[in-house]
JSON list of C-alpha atoms in Angstrom, two decimals:
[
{"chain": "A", "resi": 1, "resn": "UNK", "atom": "CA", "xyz": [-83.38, -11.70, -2.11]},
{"chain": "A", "resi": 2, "resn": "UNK", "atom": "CA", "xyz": [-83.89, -10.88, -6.02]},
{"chain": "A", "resi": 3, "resn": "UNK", "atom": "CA", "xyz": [-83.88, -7.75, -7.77]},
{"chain": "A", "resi": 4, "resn": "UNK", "atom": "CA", "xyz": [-85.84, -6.83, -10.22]},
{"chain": "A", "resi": 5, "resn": "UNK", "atom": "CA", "xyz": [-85.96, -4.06, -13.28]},
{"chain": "A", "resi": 6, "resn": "UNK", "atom": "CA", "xyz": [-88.64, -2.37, -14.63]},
{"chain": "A", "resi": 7, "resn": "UNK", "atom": "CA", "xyz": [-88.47, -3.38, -18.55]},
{"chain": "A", "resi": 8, "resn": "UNK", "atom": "CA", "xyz": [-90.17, 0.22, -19.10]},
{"chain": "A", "resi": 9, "resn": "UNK", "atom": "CA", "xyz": [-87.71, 2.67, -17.21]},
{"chain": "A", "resi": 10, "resn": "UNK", "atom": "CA", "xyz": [-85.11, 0.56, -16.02]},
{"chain": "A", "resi": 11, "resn": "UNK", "atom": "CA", "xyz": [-86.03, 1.40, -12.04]},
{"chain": "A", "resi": 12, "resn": "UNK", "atom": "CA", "xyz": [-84.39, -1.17, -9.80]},
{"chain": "A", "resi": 13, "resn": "UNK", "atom": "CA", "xyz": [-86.66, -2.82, -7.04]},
{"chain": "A", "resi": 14, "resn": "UNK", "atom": "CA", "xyz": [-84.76, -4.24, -4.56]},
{"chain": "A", "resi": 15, "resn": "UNK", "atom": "CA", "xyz": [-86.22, -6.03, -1.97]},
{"chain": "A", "resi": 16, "resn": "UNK", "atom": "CA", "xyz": [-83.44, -4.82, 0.95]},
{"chain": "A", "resi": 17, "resn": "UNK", "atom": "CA", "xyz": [-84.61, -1.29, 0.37]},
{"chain": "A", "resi": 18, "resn": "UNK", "atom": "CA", "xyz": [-88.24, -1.56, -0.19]},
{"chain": "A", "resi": 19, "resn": "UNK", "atom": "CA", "xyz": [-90.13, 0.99, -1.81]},
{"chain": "A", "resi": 20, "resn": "UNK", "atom": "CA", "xyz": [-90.60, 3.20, 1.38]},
{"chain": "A", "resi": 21, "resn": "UNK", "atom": "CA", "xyz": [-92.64, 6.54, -0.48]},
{"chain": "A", "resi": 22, "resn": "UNK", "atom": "CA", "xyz": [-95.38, 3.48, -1.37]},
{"chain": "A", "resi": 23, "resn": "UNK", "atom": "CA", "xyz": [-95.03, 2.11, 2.34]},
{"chain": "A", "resi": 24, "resn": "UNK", "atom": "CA", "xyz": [-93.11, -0.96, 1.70]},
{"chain": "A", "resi": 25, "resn": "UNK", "atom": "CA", "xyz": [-90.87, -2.00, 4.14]},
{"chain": "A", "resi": 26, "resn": "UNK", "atom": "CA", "xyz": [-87.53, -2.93, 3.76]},
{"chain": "A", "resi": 27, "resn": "UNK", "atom": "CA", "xyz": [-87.17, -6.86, 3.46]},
{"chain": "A", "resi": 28, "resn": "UNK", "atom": "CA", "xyz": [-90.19, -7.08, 0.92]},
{"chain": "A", "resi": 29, "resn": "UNK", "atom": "CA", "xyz": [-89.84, -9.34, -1.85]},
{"chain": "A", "resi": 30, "resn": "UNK", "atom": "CA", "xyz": [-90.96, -8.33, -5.27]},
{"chain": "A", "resi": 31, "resn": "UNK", "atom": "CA", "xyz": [-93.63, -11.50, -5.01]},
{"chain": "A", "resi": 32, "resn": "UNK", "atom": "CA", "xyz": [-94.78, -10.38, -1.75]},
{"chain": "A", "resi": 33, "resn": "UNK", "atom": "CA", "xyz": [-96.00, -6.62, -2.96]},
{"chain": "A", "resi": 34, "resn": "UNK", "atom": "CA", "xyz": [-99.38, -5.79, -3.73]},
{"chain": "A", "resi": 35, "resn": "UNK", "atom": "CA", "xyz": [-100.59, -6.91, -6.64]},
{"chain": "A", "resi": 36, "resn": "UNK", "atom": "CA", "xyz": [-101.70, -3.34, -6.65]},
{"chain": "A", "resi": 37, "resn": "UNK", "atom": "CA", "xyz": [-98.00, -1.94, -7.18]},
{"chain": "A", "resi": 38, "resn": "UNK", "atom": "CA", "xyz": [-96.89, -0.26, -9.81]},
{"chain": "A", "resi": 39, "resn": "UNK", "atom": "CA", "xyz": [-93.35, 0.95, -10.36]},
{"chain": "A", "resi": 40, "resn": "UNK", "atom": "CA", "xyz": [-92.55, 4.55, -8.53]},
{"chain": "A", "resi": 41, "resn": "UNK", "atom": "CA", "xyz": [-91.39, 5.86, -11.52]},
{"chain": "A", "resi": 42, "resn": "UNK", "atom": "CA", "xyz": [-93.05, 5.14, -15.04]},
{"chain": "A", "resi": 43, "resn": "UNK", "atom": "CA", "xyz": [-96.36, 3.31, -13.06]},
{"chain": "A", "resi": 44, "resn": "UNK", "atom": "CA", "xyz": [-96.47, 0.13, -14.78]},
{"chain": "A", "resi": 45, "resn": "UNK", "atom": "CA", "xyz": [-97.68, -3.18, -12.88]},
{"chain": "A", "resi": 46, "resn": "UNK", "atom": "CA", "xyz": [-95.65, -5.84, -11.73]},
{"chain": "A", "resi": 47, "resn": "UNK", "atom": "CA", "xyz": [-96.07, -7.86, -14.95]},
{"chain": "A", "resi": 48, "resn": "UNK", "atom": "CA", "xyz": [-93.82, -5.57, -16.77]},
{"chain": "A", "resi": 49, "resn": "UNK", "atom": "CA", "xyz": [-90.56, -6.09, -14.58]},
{"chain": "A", "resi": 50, "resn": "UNK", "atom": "CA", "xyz": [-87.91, -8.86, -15.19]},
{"chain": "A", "resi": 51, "resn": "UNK", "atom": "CA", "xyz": [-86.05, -10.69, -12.54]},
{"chain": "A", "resi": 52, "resn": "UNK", "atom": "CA", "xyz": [-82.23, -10.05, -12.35]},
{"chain": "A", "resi": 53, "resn": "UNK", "atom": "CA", "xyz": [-79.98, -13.38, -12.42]},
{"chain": "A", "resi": 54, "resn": "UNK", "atom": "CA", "xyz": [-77.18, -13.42, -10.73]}
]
């Protein structure tokens, strides 16, 4: 599955771990998460993270 980075903070979001304090399980990929989401640690939406290559 593909990472991605917050373009704000820098937080990671990988999909093995999840994001488990917002109830995500492990396994979820980024396009699969609420639209909802925001990242744990600055709170911006989806729209402002970047997929990793590679």
């Amino acid at each position: 599955m593909t990472s991605y980075v917050c373009n704000i903070c820098g937080y990671l979001y990988d999909p093995a771990v999840g994001d488990p304090d917002a109830g995500i399980e492990p396994g979820t990929a980024f396009d699969d998460l609420p639209e909802d989401w925001v990242c744990p640690e600055c709170g911006v939406p989806k729209d402002q993270f970047s997929k990793i290559e590679g």
